[in-house]
PQR file with spaces between the fields and no chain letter, atoms N, CA, C, O and H, PARSE charges and radii, in Angstrom:
ATOM       1  N    MET     1       0.856   -1.172    0.000 -0.4000 1.5000
ATOM       2  CA   MET     1       0.000    0.000    0.000 -0.0000 2.0000
ATOM       3  C    MET     1       0.901    1.234    0.000  0.5500 1.7000
ATOM       4  O    MET     1       1.787    1.373    0.843 -0.5500 1.4000
ATOM       5  N    ASN     2       0.655    2.128   -0.965 -0.4000 1.5000
ATOM       6  CA   ASN     2       1.481    3.329   -1.014 -0.0000 2.0000
ATOM       7  C    ASN     2       0.924    4.409   -0.078  0.5500 1.7000
ATOM       8  O    ASN     2      -0.128    4.233    0.537 -0.5500 1.4000
ATOM       9  H    ASN     2      -0.065    2.014   -1.649  0.4000 1.0000
ATOM      10  N    GLU     3       1.639    5.505    0.013 -0.4000 1.5000
ATOM      11  CA   GLU     3       1.283    6.557    0.972 -0.0000 2.0000
ATOM      12  C    GLU     3      -0.085    7.169    0.675  0.5500 1.7000
ATOM      13  O    GLU     3      -0.846    7.465    1.597 -0.5500 1.4000
ATOM      14  H    GLU     3       2.493    5.648   -0.487  0.4000 1.0000
ATOM      15  N    THR     4      -0.395    7.357   -0.590 -0.4000 1.5000
ATOM      16  CA   THR     4      -1.684    7.929   -0.965 -0.0000 2.0000
ATOM      17  C    THR     4      -2.829    7.017   -0.554  0.5500 1.7000
ATOM      18  O    THR     4      -3.836    7.483   -0.021 -0.5500 1.4000
ATOM      19  H    THR     4       0.223    7.116   -1.338  0.4000 1.0000
ATOM      20  N    GLU     5      -2.681    5.728   -0.798 -0.4000 1.5000
ATOM      21  CA   GLU     5      -3.710    4.768   -0.404 -0.0000 2.0000
ATOM      22  C    GLU     5      -3.874    4.737    1.112  0.5500 1.7000
ATOM      23  O    GLU     5      -4.993    4.661    1.620 -0.5500 1.4000
ATOM      24  H    GLU     5      -1.863    5.349   -1.231  0.4000 1.0000
ATOM      25  N    LEU     6      -2.767    4.795    1.823 -0.4000 1.5000
ATOM      26  CA   LEU     6      -2.812    4.793    3.281 -0.0000 2.0000
ATOM      27  C    LEU     6      -3.547    6.025    3.807  0.5500 1.7000
ATOM      28  O    LEU     6      -4.352    5.918    4.731 -0.5500 1.4000
ATOM      29  H    LEU     6      -1.858    4.857    1.411  0.4000 1.0000
ATOM      30  N    LYS     7      -3.276    7.185    3.227 -0.4000 1.5000
ATOM      31  CA   LYS     7      -3.968    8.408    3.638 -0.0000 2.0000
ATOM      32  C    LYS     7      -5.462    8.305    3.355  0.5500 1.7000
ATOM      33  O    LYS     7      -6.280    8.799    4.131 -0.5500 1.4000
ATOM      34  H    LYS     7      -2.621    7.272    2.476  0.4000 1.0000
ATOM      35  N    HIS     8      -5.818    7.664    2.243 -0.4000 1.5000
ATOM      36  CA   HIS     8      -7.232    7.484    1.915 -0.0000 2.0000
ATOM      37  C    HIS     8      -7.916    6.605    2.962  0.5500 1.7000
ATOM      38  O    HIS     8      -9.028    6.907    3.396 -0.5500 1.4000
ATOM      39  H    HIS     8      -5.153    7.262    1.613  0.4000 1.0000
ATOM      40  N    VAL     9      -7.264    5.530    3.362 -0.4000 1.5000
ATOM      41  CA   VAL     9      -7.820    4.641    4.384 -0.0000 2.0000
ATOM      42  C    VAL     9      -7.986    5.395    5.702  0.5500 1.7000
ATOM      43  O    VAL     9      -9.008    5.253    6.374 -0.5500 1.4000
ATOM      44  H    VAL     9      -6.361    5.284    3.009  0.4000 1.0000
ATOM      45  N    ILE    10      -6.994    6.188    6.070 -0.4000 1.5000
ATOM      46  CA   ILE    10      -7.080    6.978    7.302 -0.0000 2.0000
ATOM      47  C    ILE    10      -8.253    7.952    7.220  0.5500 1.7000
ATOM      48  O    ILE    10      -8.979    8.129    8.198 -0.5500 1.4000
ATOM      49  H    ILE    10      -6.164    6.303    5.525  0.4000 1.0000
ATOM      50  N    ALA    11      -8.441    8.579    6.069 -0.4000 1.5000
ATOM      51  CA   ALA    11      -9.554    9.515    5.903 -0.0000 2.0000
ATOM      52  C    ALA    11     -10.900    8.807    6.054  0.5500 1.7000
ATOM      53  O    ALA    11     -11.822    9.355    6.659 -0.5500 1.4000
ATOM      54  H    ALA    11      -7.851    8.435    5.274  0.4000 1.0000
ATOM      55  N    LEU    12     -11.023    7.597    5.509 -0.4000 1.5000
ATOM      56  CA   LEU    12     -12.263    6.829    5.653 -0.0000 2.0000
ATOM      57  C    LEU    12     -12.518    6.468    7.116  0.5500 1.7000
ATOM      58  O    LEU    12     -13.642    6.592    7.603 -0.5500 1.4000
ATOM      59  H    LEU    12     -10.274    7.151    5.018  0.4000 1.0000
ATOM      60  N    LEU    13     -11.484    6.027    7.806 -0.4000 1.5000
ATOM      61  CA   LEU    13     -11.627    5.695    9.224 -0.0000 2.0000
ATOM      62  C    LEU    13     -11.973    6.936   10.043  0.5500 1.7000
ATOM      63  O    LEU    13     -12.743    6.863   11.001 -0.5500 1.4000
ATOM      64  H    LEU    13     -10.571    5.927    7.410  0.4000 1.0000
ATOM      65  N    LEU    14     -11.406    8.057    9.662 -0.4000 1.5000
ATOM      66  CA   LEU    14     -11.689    9.311   10.348 -0.0000 2.0000
ATOM      67  C    LEU    14     -13.162    9.688   10.197  0.5500 1.7000
ATOM      68  O    LEU    14     -13.785   10.149   11.153 -0.5500 1.4000
ATOM      69  H    LEU    14     -10.781    8.116    8.884  0.4000 1.0000
ATOM      70  N    GLU    15     -13.717    9.497    9.010 -0.4000 1.5000
ATOM      71  CA   GLU    15     -15.142    9.769    8.805 -0.0000 2.0000
ATOM      72  C    GLU    15     -15.997    8.868    9.693  0.5500 1.7000
ATOM      73  O    GLU    15     -16.981    9.326   10.275 -0.5500 1.4000
ATOM      74  H    GLU    15     -13.211    9.123    8.233  0.4000 1.0000
ATOM      75  N    ASP    16     -15.631    7.599    9.801 -0.4000 1.5000
ATOM      76  CA   ASP    16     -16.361    6.681   10.684 -0.0000 2.0000
ATOM      77  C    ASP    16     -16.283    7.144   12.138  0.5500 1.7000
ATOM      78  O    ASP    16     -17.274    7.106   12.868 -0.5500 1.4000
ATOM      79  H    ASP    16     -14.832    7.227    9.329  0.4000 1.0000
ATOM      80  N    ALA    17     -15.102    7.578   12.544 -0.4000 1.5000
ATOM      81  CA   ALA    17     -14.925    8.039   13.925 -0.0000 2.0000
ATOM      82  C    ALA    17     -15.764    9.283   14.195  0.5500 1.7000
ATOM      83  O    ALA    17     -16.330    9.429   15.278 -0.5500 1.4000
ATOM      84  H    ALA    17     -14.297    7.609   11.951  0.4000 1.0000
ATOM      85  N    LYS    18     -15.844   10.177   13.218 -0.4000 1.5000
ATOM      86  CA   LYS    18     -16.655   11.383   13.389 -0.0000 2.0000
ATOM      87  C    LYS    18     -18.130   11.027   13.559  0.5500 1.7000
ATOM      88  O    LYS    18     -18.822   11.620   14.387 -0.5500 1.4000
ATOM      89  H    LYS    18     -15.384   10.059   12.338  0.4000 1.0000
ATOM      90  N    ARG    19     -18.613   10.060   12.779 -0.4000 1.5000
ATOM      91  CA   ARG    19     -20.013    9.637   12.903 -0.0000 2.0000
ATOM      92  C    ARG    19     -20.267    9.034   14.278  0.5500 1.7000
ATOM      93  O    ARG    19     -21.276    9.331   14.917 -0.5500 1.4000
ATOM      94  H    ARG    19     -18.052    9.578   12.106  0.4000 1.0000
ATOM      95  N    LEU    20     -19.351    8.193   14.727 -0.4000 1.5000
ATOM      96  CA   LEU    20     -19.479    7.592   16.053 -0.0000 2.0000
ATOM      97  C    LEU    20     -19.470    8.673   17.131  0.5500 1.7000
ATOM      98  O    LEU    20     -20.235    8.603   18.094 -0.5500 1.4000
ATOM      99  H    LEU    20     -18.530    7.952   14.208  0.4000 1.0000
ATOM     100  N    GLN    21     -18.619    9.654   16.970 -0.4000 1.5000
ATOM     101  CA   GLN    21     -18.513   10.739   17.944 -0.0000 2.0000
ATOM     102  C    GLN    21     -19.829   11.518   18.037  0.5500 1.7000
ATOM     103  O    GLN    21     -20.199   11.981   19.116 -0.5500 1.4000
ATOM     104  H    GLN    21     -17.998    9.711   16.188  0.4000 1.0000
ATOM     105  N    GLN    22     -20.531   11.663   16.918 -0.4000 1.5000
ATOM     106  CA   GLN    22     -21.821   12.357   16.940 -0.0000 2.0000
ATOM     107  C    GLN    22     -22.861   11.550   17.710  0.5500 1.7000
ATOM     108  O    GLN    22     -23.687   12.114   18.427 -0.5500 1.4000
ATOM     109  H    GLN    22     -20.230   11.287   16.041  0.4000 1.0000
ATOM     110  N    LEU    23     -22.818   10.230   17.559 -0.4000 1.5000
ATOM     111  CA   LEU    23     -23.791    9.367   18.228 -0.0000 2.0000
ATOM     112  C    LEU    23     -23.507    9.207   19.714  0.5500 1.7000
ATOM     113  O    LEU    23     -24.419    9.202   20.541 -0.5500 1.4000
ATOM     114  H    LEU    23     -22.147    9.771   16.976  0.4000 1.0000
ATOM     115  N    GLU    24     -22.228    9.078   20.036 -0.4000 1.5000
ATOM     116  CA   GLU    24     -21.829    8.818   21.420 -0.0000 2.0000
ATOM     117  C    GLU    24     -20.551    9.595   21.736  0.5500 1.7000
ATOM     118  O    GLU    24     -19.452    9.047   21.651 -0.5500 1.4000
ATOM     119  H    GLU    24     -21.487    9.082   19.365  0.4000 1.0000
ATOM     120  N    PRO    25     -20.693   10.875   22.101 -0.5600 1.5000
ATOM     121  CA   PRO    25     -19.520   11.715   22.359  0.2800 2.0000
ATOM     122  C    PRO    25     -18.578   11.116   23.411  0.5500 1.7000
ATOM     123  O    PRO    25     -19.012   10.581   24.431 -0.5500 1.4000
ATOM     124  N    ASN    26     -17.292   11.226   23.130 -0.4000 1.5000
ATOM     125  CA   ASN    26     -16.274   10.662   24.002 -0.0000 2.0000
ATOM     126  C    ASN    26     -15.002   11.486   23.825  0.5500 1.7000
ATOM     127  O    ASN    26     -14.563   11.714   22.697 -0.5500 1.4000
ATOM     128  H    ASN    26     -16.940   11.661   22.301  0.4000 1.0000
ATOM     129  N    ALA    27     -14.410   11.929   24.924 -0.4000 1.5000
ATOM     130  CA   ALA    27     -13.216   12.778   24.857 -0.0000 2.0000
ATOM     131  C    ALA    27     -12.041   12.055   24.204  0.5500 1.7000
ATOM     132  O    ALA    27     -11.272   12.673   23.467 -0.5500 1.4000
ATOM     133  H    ALA    27     -14.766   11.743   25.840  0.4000 1.0000
ATOM     134  N    GLY    28     -11.893   10.770   24.461 -0.4000 1.5000
ATOM     135  CA   GLY    28     -10.790   10.006   23.867 -0.0000 2.0000
ATOM     136  C    GLY    28     -10.916    9.914   22.359  0.5500 1.7000
ATOM     137  O    GLY    28      -9.933   10.058   21.633 -0.5500 1.4000
ATOM     138  H    GLY    28     -12.518   10.269   25.060  0.4000 1.0000
ATOM     139  N    THR    29     -12.139    9.671   21.891 -0.4000 1.5000
ATOM     140  CA   THR    29     -12.375    9.609   20.445 -0.0000 2.0000
ATOM     141  C    THR    29     -12.112   10.964   19.813  0.5500 1.7000
ATOM     142  O    THR    29     -11.508   11.045   18.743 -0.5500 1.4000
ATOM     143  H    THR    29     -12.938    9.554   22.482  0.4000 1.0000
ATOM     144  N    GLU    30     -12.556   12.021   20.461 -0.4000 1.5000
ATOM     145  CA   GLU    30     -12.332   13.371   19.944 -0.0000 2.0000
ATOM     146  C    GLU    30     -10.841   13.664   19.822  0.5500 1.7000
ATOM     147  O    GLU    30     -10.404   14.250   18.831 -0.5500 1.4000
ATOM     148  H    GLU    30     -13.046   11.955   21.330  0.4000 1.0000
ATOM     149  N    ALA    31     -10.061   13.263   20.813 -0.4000 1.5000
ATOM     150  CA   ALA    31      -8.612   13.485   20.774 -0.0000 2.0000
ATOM     151  C    ALA    31      -7.973   12.721   19.620  0.5500 1.7000
ATOM     152  O    ALA    31      -7.084   13.242   18.947 -0.5500 1.4000
ATOM     153  H    ALA    31     -10.416   12.786   21.618  0.4000 1.0000
ATOM     154  N    ARG    32      -8.420   11.495   19.389 -0.4000 1.5000
ATOM     155  CA   ARG    32      -7.865   10.705   18.284 -0.0000 2.0000
ATOM     156  C    ARG    32      -8.264   11.286   16.927  0.5500 1.7000
ATOM     157  O    ARG    32      -7.496   11.210   15.968 -0.5500 1.4000
ATOM     158  H    ARG    32      -9.143   11.072   19.936  0.4000 1.0000
ATOM     159  N    ILE    33      -9.462   11.864   16.847 -0.4000 1.5000
ATOM     160  CA   ILE    33      -9.879   12.530   15.610 -0.0000 2.0000
ATOM     161  C    ILE    33      -8.930   13.688   15.314  0.5500 1.7000
ATOM     162  O    ILE    33      -8.477   13.850   14.181 -0.5500 1.4000
ATOM     163  H    ILE    33     -10.086   11.925   17.626  0.4000 1.0000
ATOM     164  N    TRP    34      -8.633   14.489   16.328 -0.4000 1.5000
ATOM     165  CA   TRP    34      -7.719   15.620   16.133 -0.0000 2.0000
ATOM     166  C    TRP    34      -6.318   15.152   15.746  0.5500 1.7000
ATOM     167  O    TRP    34      -5.666   15.774   14.907 -0.5500 1.4000
ATOM     168  H    TRP    34      -9.001   14.357   17.249  0.4000 1.0000
ATOM     169  N    LEU    35      -5.852   14.056   16.353 -0.4000 1.5000
ATOM     170  CA   LEU    35      -4.537   13.520   15.991 -0.0000 2.0000
ATOM     171  C    LEU    35      -4.507   13.057   14.538  0.5500 1.7000
ATOM     172  O    LEU    35      -3.532   13.296   13.826 -0.5500 1.4000
ATOM     173  H    LEU    35      -6.381   13.550   17.034  0.4000 1.0000
ATOM     174  N    ALA    36      -5.572   12.398   14.100 -0.4000 1.5000
ATOM     175  CA   ALA    36      -5.643   11.932   12.713 -0.0000 2.0000
ATOM     176  C    ALA    36      -5.668   13.109   11.743  0.5500 1.7000
ATOM     177  O    ALA    36      -4.989   13.091   10.716 -0.5500 1.4000
ATOM     178  H    ALA    36      -6.365   12.204   14.679  0.4000 1.0000
ATOM     179  N    LEU    37      -6.451   14.128   12.074 -0.4000 1.5000
ATOM     180  CA   LEU    37      -6.490   15.318   11.224 -0.0000 2.0000
ATOM     181  C    LEU    37      -5.112   15.970   11.134  0.5500 1.7000
ATOM     182  O    LEU    37      -4.683   16.387   10.059 -0.5500 1.4000
ATOM     183  H    LEU    37      -7.002   14.143   12.908  0.4000 1.0000
ATOM     184  N    TYR    38      -4.433   16.054   12.258 -0.4000 1.5000
ATOM     185  CA   TYR    38      -3.089   16.638   12.279 -0.0000 2.0000
ATOM     186  C    TYR    38      -2.136   15.817   11.416  0.5500 1.7000
ATOM     187  O    TYR    38      -1.340   16.376   10.661 -0.5500 1.4000
ATOM     188  H    TYR    38      -4.781   15.715   13.131  0.4000 1.0000
ATOM     189  N    ALA    39      -2.215   14.493   11.526 -0.4000 1.5000
ATOM     190  CA   ALA    39      -1.330   13.621   10.751 -0.0000 2.0000
ATOM     191  C    ALA    39      -1.564   13.794    9.253  0.5500 1.7000
ATOM     192  O    ALA    39      -0.615   13.849    8.472 -0.5500 1.4000
ATOM     193  H    ALA    39      -2.862   14.039   12.139  0.4000 1.0000
ATOM     194  N    ILE    40      -2.831   13.879    8.860 -0.4000 1.5000
ATOM     195  CA   ILE    40      -3.139   14.058    7.440 -0.0000 2.0000
ATOM     196  C    ILE    40      -2.651   15.421    6.962  0.5500 1.7000
ATOM     197  O    ILE    40      -2.045   15.526    5.895 -0.5500 1.4000
ATOM     198  H    ILE    40      -3.602   13.834    9.495  0.4000 1.0000
ATOM     199  N    GLU    41      -2.912   16.455    7.737 -0.4000 1.5000
ATOM     200  CA   GLU    41      -2.493   17.805    7.352 -0.0000 2.0000
ATOM     201  C    GLU    41      -0.972   17.934    7.306  0.5500 1.7000
ATOM     202  O    GLU    41      -0.437   18.560    6.392 -0.5500 1.4000
ATOM     203  H    GLU    41      -3.404   16.371    8.604  0.4000 1.0000
ATOM     204  N    SER    42      -0.276   17.357    8.267 -0.4000 1.5000
ATOM     205  CA   SER    42       1.185   17.460    8.265 -0.0000 2.0000
ATOM     206  C    SER    42       1.771   16.668    7.104  0.5500 1.7000
ATOM     207  O    SER    42       2.828   17.026    6.585 -0.5500 1.4000
ATOM     208  H    SER    42      -0.710   16.848    9.010  0.4000 1.0000
ATOM     209  N    GLY    43       1.105   15.606    6.692 -0.4000 1.5000
ATOM     210  CA   GLY    43       1.541   14.849    5.522 -0.0000 2.0000
ATOM     211  C    GLY    43       1.414   15.663    4.253  0.5500 1.7000
ATOM     212  O    GLY    43       2.240   15.545    3.348 -0.5500 1.4000
ATOM     213  H    GLY    43       0.246   15.315    7.113  0.4000 1.0000
ATOM     214  N    ARG    44       0.381   16.490    4.183 -0.4000 1.5000
ATOM     215  CA   ARG    44       0.209   17.364    3.020 -0.0000 2.0000
ATOM     216  C    ARG    44       1.315   18.401    2.965  0.5500 1.7000
ATOM     217  O    ARG    44       1.785   18.751    1.883 -0.5500 1.4000
ATOM     218  H    ARG    44      -0.290   16.585    4.918  0.4000 1.0000
ATOM     219  N    ASP    45       1.738   18.898    4.127 -0.4000 1.5000
ATOM     220  CA   ASP    45       2.825   19.874    4.175 -0.0000 2.0000
ATOM     221  C    ASP    45       4.117   19.270    3.654  0.5500 1.7000
ATOM     222  O    ASP    45       4.898   19.959    2.998 -0.5500 1.4000
ATOM     223  H    ASP    45       1.357   18.613    5.006  0.4000 1.0000
ATOM     224  N    ASP    46       4.357   17.993    3.935 -0.4000 1.5000
ATOM     225  CA   ASP    46       5.571   17.317    3.495 -0.0000 2.0000
ATOM     226  C    ASP    46       5.607   17.151    1.981  0.5500 1.7000
ATOM     227  O    ASP    46       6.687   17.112    1.391 -0.5500 1.4000
ATOM     228  H    ASP    46       3.723   17.433    4.469  0.4000 1.0000
ATOM     229  N    GLU    47       4.438   17.051    1.341 -0.4000 1.5000
ATOM     230  CA   GLU    47       4.372   16.842   -0.098 -0.0000 2.0000
ATOM     231  C    GLU    47       4.763   18.089   -0.874  0.5500 1.7000
ATOM     232  O    GLU    47       5.317   17.989   -1.969 -0.5500 1.4000
ATOM     233  H    GLU    47       3.561   17.082    1.820  0.4000 1.0000
ATOM     234  N    GLY    48       4.477   19.269   -0.315 -0.4000 1.5000
ATOM     235  CA   GLY    48       4.690   20.525   -1.042 -0.0000 2.0000
ATOM     236  C    GLY    48       6.067   20.980   -0.923  0.5500 1.7000
ATOM     237  O    GLY    48       6.423   22.022   -1.474 -0.5500 1.4000
ATOM     238  H    GLY    48       4.027   19.350    0.574  0.4000 1.0000
């Protein structure tokens, strides 16, 4: 799996986590959502 495919999988999992967070709010899940967003965004910075 290349880096682009891996980022796509992370984005899909992130969407699932966001839906779960809406149904059943949890501070731990929210923190992991922010970490995933940061990882994706910092990866974009590395590409440019």
